Amino acid sequence: MLRGGYAGKILKIDLTNEKIDTVNTESLFDTKLFIGGKGLAAYILWKELKQGIDPFSEDNLLIFATGPLTGTLCPGTRMCIATKSPLTGLFCDSYVGGHLGAEMKMAGYDAIVIRGKSEKPVYVWIRDEQVEICDAKHLWGFDTFKTEETIQKEKGDNSVRVACIGPAGEKLVRFAHINVDRYRQAGRGGTGAIMGSKNLKALAVKGTGAITICDTDGFVAKAKEAHRAVLENEVAKARKRWGTARTIIFTADQDLLPTKNFREATFEGAENLSAEVLEKRFWVKHRACHSCPVNCAKLGVVRHGRYAGTVVEGIEYETLALIGANCGIKNYDAVAYANLLCDMLGLDTISTGNVIAFAMECFEKEILTVKETEDLKLNFGNEEAAIKLIEKIAKREGLGDLLAEGVRRASEKLNAECRKFAMHVKGLELPGYDVRASPGMGLAYVTADRGGCHTRSWPISYEISGKAPDGTVIGRYSTEKRAFMVKKQQDENTACDTLVACWFLKGAVGNERYVDMLNSATGMEFTTEEFLMVGERIWNLVRLLNIREGMKREDEKLPDRVFEDPIPEGIAKGQKLERGQLERMLEEYYTIRGWDERGIPKKEKIRQLGIGFLISEFKKNI
Amino acid sequence: MPTAVVVDYKLCTGCRLCEVICSLANEGKISSNLSRIKVYAFPPGIDVPIVCAQCERAPCIDACPQSALERDSNIHAVIVNEEKCIGCGLCVKACPAEAVFIKPEKNVAFKCQLCGGKPECIEICPTNALSLVKVKFDTRIFAKKADEIAEELREALMLPKEENYHA
């Protein structure tokens, strides 16, 4: 029996036959093994996702999962949206802040599991126990802002929380996002395209109930202590003032900033895109997700020039890096407008920046000509062309139709030459860190469970400081200790993703305080070691799931560019990765993980993690 | 002298920690519906916390047919006497800020009572948008509706009326 933290129920919706079920949270998964959030979503996908299906088939599942600390006093909690990704064909968990997770909990649900496909456009309306599948014909074609606003107006309540897709999700753009609370996005992996494939335009939630806490006094004391720790933490303080935007000067200085499709690693326009410029010229207000003291979100307004009137939250580092530097665009106002377009049309800015930069390189190499681009002059730095291309991608018009498939599929349809600079791992476009001057990040990308991703581990800080977490002195471009660092961070981050705690506060809050809050909220009795083992357990579960979906060791690779084209300029000039380096790190990583040489978890590892019962289920499936 | 929770609206980030701690401290559970301070969101990105202004000539006190609302003699907050309250809702209607509510299960009025002099919302607010201020009243009513405040804030931040978007 769940005593607090959890809402206690999970909502299951089958859109094919309009069947709605509410089940006890504990009937679907063991909270002691998987806690919630990513763990809950991964285990349900393991149990209920049919093997080998097309991600766009009606059999795919879309799971909106909260954790036991979502919506509580724990500083900075979010929610997880999981599915089988249309980009990678693998497990995908995409996270989003805002207020939807808290609203779901107050409506009484730990998670919402959606399967099937509606014949016509619908949206799901949840008000506590009342759940309806509503006609969305009038919303189809709307951008995300208009969709949210229309639903709120219809319900006569601005506090209705809406997750929705824009035209990109409707058109099954493989990197379409799900938009929440106007400016928050579950960006990565194409969760929005899965909504589109189900004819599901939106999920709207109003919760009038309450979240209960097992030991209120204990929990409040621990949570307040965590808040103090965050407000005193230097990294959190910087983030509170400058958001993620501050990273761009750091990566530009360190030769880590993807520039002109990852050809260069520093950008002459970085200063124009810096947090200092945005603070002076653009930002008007700080904003925060539910229960977060850090307020890393910044509301900005462009006041002058052709993009005057652009109002958007951001610009986040990843958008500055991928749509800015990676496309050679140095005007923050153009990037702000592109950001707004992506939010409204429903596109992930990381993948969008990648496919545009890829098309620009193809254009400069004459792999694409004005015939294919319909007269767009796709040179690096052409902001107008990039903005037009964003609209074409969202609507799958002309060249946009090819790019909407993501950089892996687009490069496979063009020619062998361009595959070398299609910057993805396992089909997921790379985020804002060049790996040529960061071997650890290379290992982080190839082993990340959802494909090329920076949020599972980010060993860059250790590489720059020259010290591994165990105190070993390491060289910046060496491979020593990388496997150890990457595994450690992956396990820790995955444990936090069960709560669901925001990545930006993890360092300041620390594992011990998370465990204290988890225990006092739920009445469970985790030690820090057990909590971290939950992370490792889920990492292995997702590994098995990905292997079941066909992932092979050969897929754990980086684009040829990082081995062939040395960094042309900056402090790491001449630096590139060697193929042997990646092989060595990967072998060491498999060994530390207790996986065999093919990257498959060994039986004794699975047993040691307390999920031996998965072995028979796994065998049955491969 | 009366005191009230005063809001610096420009500093509010919309995190709603005030709602969480208010309901948790006063009702023992987390619920926006049970919070005495409420944060309203207005596009694009405006957040307006609404909490009782503890008006000197309080319309809620005047409206109550049971004399269930009274001024606390120590901290001068307007407090609800649950014994006397019959849940008629006239105080809810009378409040110009919509800062008095009816508790669903108990059918009694509830509102900010300044947590006995140390409001929890002020302690938790991570941007110091909330503070406890001694108010020298001059018989004006301070309370205002959220949408009026949002409009003022939109002007103060010079947000454009229409967003520039023409895809």
mmCIF file of N, CA and C in Angstrom, chain A residues 71-73 99 106 158 161 182-183 208-211 216 220 224 227 240 284-293 295 299 301 303 306-311 337 340-341 344-345 391, chain B residues 9-17 20-21 24 28-34 39 41-47 120 123-127 153 157-160 162-167:
data_model
loop_
_atom_site.group_PDB
_atom_site.id
_atom_site.type_symbol
_atom_site.label_atom_id
_atom_site.label_comp_id
_atom_site.label_asym_id
_atom_site.label_seq_id
_atom_site.Cartn_x
_atom_site.Cartn_y
_atom_site.Cartn_z
ATOM 1 N N GLY A 71 5.703 17.382 -8.319
ATOM 2 C CA GLY A 71 4.601 18.199 -7.799
ATOM 3 C C GLY A 71 4.627 18.396 -6.297
ATOM 4 N N THR A 72 5.710 17.962 -5.662
ATOM 5 C CA THR A 72 5.799 18.142 -4.211
ATOM 6 C C THR A 72 6.683 19.349 -3.908
ATOM 7 N N LEU A 73 7.134 19.431 -2.676
ATOM 8 C CA LEU A 73 8.015 20.525 -2.273
ATOM 9 C C LEU A 73 9.474 20.272 -2.659
ATOM 10 N N HIS A 99 4.065 22.520 -15.503
ATOM 11 C CA HIS A 99 3.166 22.182 -14.389
ATOM 12 C C HIS A 99 2.288 20.960 -14.655
ATOM 13 N N MET A 106 -2.299 15.836 -8.925
ATOM 14 C CA MET A 106 -3.457 16.381 -8.199
ATOM 15 C C MET A 106 -4.764 15.841 -8.782
ATOM 16 N N ASN A 158 -7.706 29.037 -17.287
ATOM 17 C CA ASN A 158 -6.302 29.171 -17.692
ATOM 18 C C ASN A 158 -5.387 28.163 -17.022
ATOM 19 N N ARG A 161 -3.858 22.381 -17.686
ATOM 20 C CA ARG A 161 -2.511 22.147 -18.226
ATOM 21 C C ARG A 161 -2.615 21.295 -19.483
ATOM 22 N N ARG A 182 2.916 26.119 -22.880
ATOM 23 C CA ARG A 182 3.397 27.106 -23.847
ATOM 24 C C ARG A 182 4.894 27.051 -24.153
ATOM 25 N N TYR A 183 5.760 27.174 -23.156
ATOM 26 C CA TYR A 183 7.186 27.266 -23.477
ATOM 27 C C TYR A 183 8.021 26.094 -22.990
ATOM 28 N N THR A 208 -8.094 18.706 -9.114
ATOM 29 C CA THR A 208 -8.547 19.493 -7.957
ATOM 30 C C THR A 208 -8.262 18.770 -6.641
ATOM 31 N N GLY A 209 -7.632 17.612 -6.734
ATOM 32 C CA GLY A 209 -7.358 16.827 -5.535
ATOM 33 C C GLY A 209 -6.043 17.212 -4.885
ATOM 34 N N ALA A 210 -5.508 16.304 -4.093
ATOM 35 C CA ALA A 210 -4.313 16.613 -3.315
ATOM 36 C C ALA A 210 -3.284 15.489 -3.407
ATOM 37 N N ILE A 211 -2.020 15.868 -3.208
ATOM 38 C CA ILE A 211 -0.934 14.896 -3.076
ATOM 39 C C ILE A 211 -0.657 14.753 -1.582
ATOM 40 N N THR A 216 4.870 14.307 6.940
ATOM 41 C CA THR A 216 4.862 15.702 6.475
ATOM 42 C C THR A 216 5.972 16.525 7.125
ATOM 43 N N VAL A 220 8.970 18.146 4.991
ATOM 44 C CA VAL A 220 9.104 19.602 4.850
ATOM 45 C C VAL A 220 10.494 20.047 5.314
ATOM 46 N N LYS A 224 13.083 21.760 2.759
ATOM 47 C CA LYS A 224 13.573 23.128 3.002
ATOM 48 C C LYS A 224 15.107 23.159 3.026
ATOM 49 N N HIS A 227 16.218 23.122 -0.476
ATOM 50 C CA HIS A 227 16.059 24.444 -1.097
ATOM 51 C C HIS A 227 17.196 25.381 -0.705
ATOM 52 N N LYS A 240 20.421 30.438 -12.204
ATOM 53 C CA LYS A 240 19.277 31.265 -11.823
ATOM 54 C C LYS A 240 19.351 32.606 -12.563
ATOM 55 N N VAL A 284 13.209 39.748 -20.178
ATOM 56 C CA VAL A 284 12.424 40.677 -19.364
ATOM 57 C C VAL A 284 11.990 40.057 -18.033
ATOM 58 N N LYS A 285 12.098 38.741 -17.920
ATOM 59 C CA LYS A 285 11.517 38.115 -16.731
ATOM 60 C C LYS A 285 12.052 36.693 -16.564
ATOM 61 N N HIS A 286 12.280 36.307 -15.312
ATOM 62 C CA HIS A 286 12.658 34.928 -15.019
ATOM 63 C C HIS A 286 11.398 34.076 -14.867
ATOM 64 N N ARG A 287 11.515 32.816 -15.271
ATOM 65 C CA ARG A 287 10.376 31.910 -15.073
ATOM 66 C C ARG A 287 10.877 30.554 -14.587
ATOM 67 N N ALA A 288 9.978 29.828 -13.942
ATOM 68 C CA ALA A 288 10.376 28.545 -13.370
ATOM 69 C C ALA A 288 9.333 27.476 -13.641
ATOM 70 N N CYS A 289 9.775 26.238 -13.618
ATOM 71 C CA CYS A 289 8.857 25.106 -13.628
ATOM 72 C C CYS A 289 8.281 24.928 -12.215
ATOM 73 N N HIS A 290 7.324 24.042 -12.086
ATOM 74 C CA HIS A 290 6.684 23.798 -10.792
ATOM 75 C C HIS A 290 7.725 23.461 -9.717
ATOM 76 N N SER A 291 7.628 24.125 -8.603
ATOM 77 C CA SER A 291 8.409 23.863 -7.387
ATOM 78 C C SER A 291 9.914 24.110 -7.544
ATOM 79 N N CYS A 292 10.307 24.878 -8.551
ATOM 80 C CA CYS A 292 11.754 25.047 -8.769
ATOM 81 C C CYS A 292 12.263 26.414 -8.332
ATOM 82 N N PRO A 293 13.285 26.434 -7.458
ATOM 83 C CA PRO A 293 13.864 27.700 -7.010
ATOM 84 C C PRO A 293 14.881 28.289 -8.000
ATOM 85 N N ASN A 295 14.607 28.861 -11.450
ATOM 86 C CA ASN A 295 14.079 29.700 -12.540
ATOM 87 C C ASN A 295 15.058 29.885 -13.697
ATOM 88 N N LEU A 299 11.981 34.755 -19.981
ATOM 89 C CA LEU A 299 11.077 35.265 -21.011
ATOM 90 C C LEU A 299 11.783 36.424 -21.724
ATOM 91 N N VAL A 301 11.999 39.259 -25.206
ATOM 92 C CA VAL A 301 11.265 39.995 -26.238
ATOM 93 C C VAL A 301 12.282 40.621 -27.200
ATOM 94 N N ARG A 303 13.001 43.518 -29.581
ATOM 95 C CA ARG A 303 12.404 44.868 -29.664
ATOM 96 C C ARG A 303 12.597 45.541 -31.023
ATOM 97 N N ARG A 306 13.721 43.052 -38.015
ATOM 98 C CA ARG A 306 12.678 42.300 -38.718
ATOM 99 C C ARG A 306 11.996 41.276 -37.826
ATOM 100 N N TYR A 307 12.651 40.895 -36.708
ATOM 101 C CA TYR A 307 12.025 39.910 -35.820
ATOM 102 C C TYR A 307 11.389 40.577 -34.607
ATOM 103 N N ALA A 308 11.247 41.902 -34.640
ATOM 104 C CA ALA A 308 10.634 42.627 -33.519
ATOM 105 C C ALA A 308 9.256 42.042 -33.217
ATOM 106 N N GLY A 309 8.972 41.896 -31.946
ATOM 107 C CA GLY A 309 7.683 41.337 -31.558
ATOM 108 C C GLY A 309 7.762 39.864 -31.203
ATOM 109 N N THR A 310 8.928 39.265 -31.432
ATOM 110 C CA THR A 310 9.108 37.868 -31.041
ATOM 111 C C THR A 310 9.147 37.783 -29.515
ATOM 112 N N VAL A 311 8.247 36.997 -28.957
ATOM 113 C CA VAL A 311 8.234 36.770 -27.509
ATOM 114 C C VAL A 311 8.401 35.274 -27.300
ATOM 115 N N TYR A 337 13.624 33.979 -33.052
ATOM 116 C CA TYR A 337 12.458 33.769 -33.910
ATOM 117 C C TYR A 337 12.368 32.311 -34.363
ATOM 118 N N LEU A 340 11.020 30.317 -31.517
ATOM 119 C CA LEU A 340 9.572 30.481 -31.396
ATOM 120 C C LEU A 340 8.844 29.630 -32.438
ATOM 121 N N LEU A 341 9.346 29.656 -33.674
ATOM 122 C CA LEU A 341 8.733 28.853 -34.739
ATOM 123 C C LEU A 341 8.744 27.367 -34.371
ATOM 124 N N MET A 344 6.178 26.615 -31.680
ATOM 125 C CA MET A 344 4.786 26.685 -32.133
ATOM 126 C C MET A 344 4.460 25.590 -33.143
ATOM 127 N N LEU A 345 5.394 25.315 -34.039
ATOM 128 C CA LEU A 345 5.134 24.302 -35.067
ATOM 129 C C LEU A 345 5.321 22.896 -34.505
ATOM 130 N N GLU A 391 9.864 26.015 -41.544
ATOM 131 C CA GLU A 391 8.452 25.904 -41.896
ATOM 132 C C GLU A 391 8.212 24.759 -42.871
ATOM 133 N N TYR B 9 5.331 41.715 -8.095
ATOM 134 C CA TYR B 9 4.887 40.835 -9.185
ATOM 135 C C TYR B 9 5.979 40.537 -10.207
ATOM 136 N N LYS B 10 6.861 41.517 -10.434
ATOM 137 C CA LYS B 10 7.900 41.304 -11.451
ATOM 138 C C LYS B 10 8.838 40.168 -11.068
ATOM 139 N N LEU B 11 8.924 39.889 -9.768
ATOM 140 C CA LEU B 11 9.863 38.859 -9.325
ATOM 141 C C LEU B 11 9.270 37.453 -9.349
ATOM 142 N N CYS B 12 7.965 37.362 -9.512
ATOM 143 C CA CYS B 12 7.352 36.023 -9.449
ATOM 144 C C CYS B 12 7.701 35.227 -10.707
ATOM 145 N N THR B 13 8.173 33.992 -10.514
ATOM 146 C CA THR B 13 8.561 33.139 -11.641
ATOM 147 C C THR B 13 7.486 32.102 -11.962
ATOM 148 N N GLY B 14 6.451 32.056 -11.154
ATOM 149 C CA GLY B 14 5.387 31.082 -11.396
ATOM 150 C C GLY B 14 5.714 29.676 -10.936
ATOM 151 N N CYS B 15 6.656 29.536 -9.997
ATOM 152 C CA CYS B 15 7.034 28.177 -9.560
ATOM 153 C C CYS B 15 6.002 27.542 -8.642
ATOM 154 N N ARG B 16 5.175 28.346 -8.037
ATOM 155 C CA ARG B 16 4.071 27.880 -7.183
ATOM 156 C C ARG B 16 4.536 27.143 -5.931
ATOM 157 N N LEU B 17 5.775 27.386 -5.515
ATOM 158 C CA LEU B 17 6.201 26.825 -4.233
ATOM 159 C C LEU B 17 5.337 27.368 -3.098
ATOM 160 N N VAL B 20 2.344 25.232 -2.785
ATOM 161 C CA VAL B 20 2.675 23.907 -2.236
ATOM 162 C C VAL B 20 2.852 23.987 -0.720
ATOM 163 N N ILE B 21 3.648 24.952 -0.266
ATOM 164 C CA ILE B 21 3.937 25.024 1.169
ATOM 165 C C ILE B 21 2.696 25.494 1.931
ATOM 166 N N LEU B 24 0.419 22.523 2.286
ATOM 167 C CA LEU B 24 1.071 21.500 3.101
ATOM 168 C C LEU B 24 1.116 21.930 4.574
ATOM 169 N N GLY B 28 -1.977 20.054 5.518
ATOM 170 C CA GLY B 28 -1.306 18.759 5.616
ATOM 171 C C GLY B 28 -1.221 17.989 4.320
ATOM 172 N N LYS B 29 -1.603 18.601 3.192
ATOM 173 C CA LYS B 29 -1.446 17.953 1.888
ATOM 174 C C LYS B 29 -1.229 19.000 0.809
ATOM 175 N N ILE B 30 -0.772 18.536 -0.361
ATOM 176 C CA ILE B 30 -0.424 19.478 -1.424
ATOM 177 C C ILE B 30 -1.576 19.576 -2.412
ATOM 178 N N SER B 31 -2.121 20.780 -2.536
ATOM 179 C CA SER B 31 -3.232 20.962 -3.456
ATOM 180 C C SER B 31 -3.409 22.440 -3.756
ATOM 181 N N SER B 32 -3.487 22.793 -5.033
ATOM 182 C CA SER B 32 -3.738 24.194 -5.390
ATOM 183 C C SER B 32 -5.078 24.640 -4.833
ATOM 184 N N ASN B 33 -6.017 23.705 -4.817
ATOM 185 C CA ASN B 33 -7.358 24.041 -4.350
ATOM 186 C C ASN B 33 -7.417 24.326 -2.857
ATOM 187 N N LEU B 34 -6.428 23.853 -2.126
ATOM 188 C CA LEU B 34 -6.422 24.068 -0.681
ATOM 189 C C LEU B 34 -5.422 25.145 -0.273
ATOM 190 N N VAL B 39 -1.350 31.238 -7.667
ATOM 191 C CA VAL B 39 -0.599 31.883 -8.730
ATOM 192 C C VAL B 39 -1.337 31.643 -10.051
ATOM 193 N N ALA B 41 -1.577 32.140 -14.167
ATOM 194 C CA ALA B 41 -0.685 32.328 -15.312
ATOM 195 C C ALA B 41 -1.449 33.003 -16.449
ATOM 196 N N PHE B 42 -0.815 33.995 -17.051
ATOM 197 C CA PHE B 42 -1.397 34.667 -18.210
ATOM 198 C C PHE B 42 -0.368 34.647 -19.331
ATOM 199 N N PRO B 43 -0.766 34.221 -20.523
ATOM 200 C CA PRO B 43 0.195 34.233 -21.618
ATOM 201 C C PRO B 43 0.582 35.664 -21.955
ATOM 202 N N PRO B 44 1.804 35.923 -22.378
ATOM 203 C CA PRO B 44 2.914 34.987 -22.486
ATOM 204 C C PRO B 44 3.835 35.080 -21.253
ATOM 205 N N GLY B 45 3.720 34.151 -20.352
ATOM 206 C CA GLY B 45 4.713 34.071 -19.286
ATOM 207 C C GLY B 45 4.549 35.041 -18.130
ATOM 208 N N ILE B 46 3.328 35.507 -17.887
ATOM 209 C CA ILE B 46 3.074 36.396 -16.749
ATOM 210 C C ILE B 46 2.500 35.557 -15.597
ATOM 211 N N ASP B 47 3.029 35.774 -14.398
ATOM 212 C CA ASP B 47 2.560 35.018 -13.241
ATOM 213 C C ASP B 47 2.080 35.999 -12.177
ATOM 214 N N GLU B 120 4.540 30.993 5.782
ATOM 215 C CA GLU B 120 5.397 29.974 5.171
ATOM 216 C C GLU B 120 5.762 30.334 3.735
ATOM 217 N N GLU B 123 8.826 32.484 3.450
ATOM 218 C CA GLU B 123 10.081 31.783 3.727
ATOM 219 C C GLU B 123 10.541 30.969 2.514
ATOM 220 N N ILE B 124 9.592 30.308 1.827
ATOM 221 C CA ILE B 124 9.998 29.398 0.745
ATOM 222 C C ILE B 124 10.253 30.147 -0.563
ATOM 223 N N CYS B 125 9.673 31.326 -0.760
ATOM 224 C CA CYS B 125 9.769 32.005 -2.065
ATOM 225 C C CYS B 125 11.239 32.217 -2.453
ATOM 226 N N PRO B 126 11.673 31.605 -3.562
ATOM 227 C CA PRO B 126 13.096 31.640 -3.907
ATOM 228 C C PRO B 126 13.556 32.937 -4.560
ATOM 229 N N THR B 127 12.632 33.858 -4.853
ATOM 230 C CA THR B 127 13.057 35.110 -5.484
ATOM 231 C C THR B 127 12.718 36.310 -4.617
ATOM 232 N N LEU B 153 1.200 44.488 -15.564
ATOM 233 C CA LEU B 153 2.536 43.899 -15.681
ATOM 234 C C LEU B 153 2.958 43.805 -17.151
ATOM 235 N N LEU B 157 6.308 45.552 -18.541
ATOM 236 C CA LEU B 157 7.377 44.812 -19.224
ATOM 237 C C LEU B 157 7.440 45.158 -20.709
ATOM 238 N N MET B 158 6.555 46.021 -21.148
ATOM 239 C CA MET B 158 6.459 46.440 -22.547
ATOM 240 C C MET B 158 6.330 45.242 -23.488
ATOM 241 N N LEU B 159 5.456 44.319 -23.132
ATOM 242 C CA LEU B 159 5.228 43.164 -24.008
ATOM 243 C C LEU B 159 4.342 43.598 -25.164
ATOM 244 N N PRO B 160 4.652 43.125 -26.369
ATOM 245 C CA PRO B 160 3.825 43.532 -27.508
ATOM 246 C C PRO B 160 2.407 42.960 -27.379
ATOM 247 N N GLU B 162 0.441 41.980 -29.869
ATOM 248 C CA GLU B 162 0.340 40.809 -30.729
ATOM 249 C C GLU B 162 1.735 40.253 -30.951
ATOM 250 N N GLU B 163 1.839 38.926 -30.926
ATOM 251 C CA GLU B 163 3.161 38.360 -31.169
ATOM 252 C C GLU B 163 3.478 38.355 -32.656
ATOM 253 N N ASN B 164 4.747 38.525 -32.959
ATOM 254 C CA ASN B 164 5.204 38.514 -34.335
ATOM 255 C C ASN B 164 5.377 37.069 -34.778
ATOM 256 N N TYR B 165 4.420 36.595 -35.521
ATOM 257 C CA TYR B 165 4.528 35.226 -36.007
ATOM 258 C C TYR B 165 3.663 35.114 -37.249
ATOM 259 N N HIS B 166 4.273 34.736 -38.342
ATOM 260 C CA HIS B 166 3.478 34.662 -39.569
ATOM 261 C C HIS B 166 3.870 33.463 -40.415
ATOM 262 N N ALA B 167 3.879 32.321 -39.818
ATOM 263 C CA ALA B 167 4.223 31.112 -40.572
ATOM 264 C C ALA B 167 3.022 30.673 -41.402
#
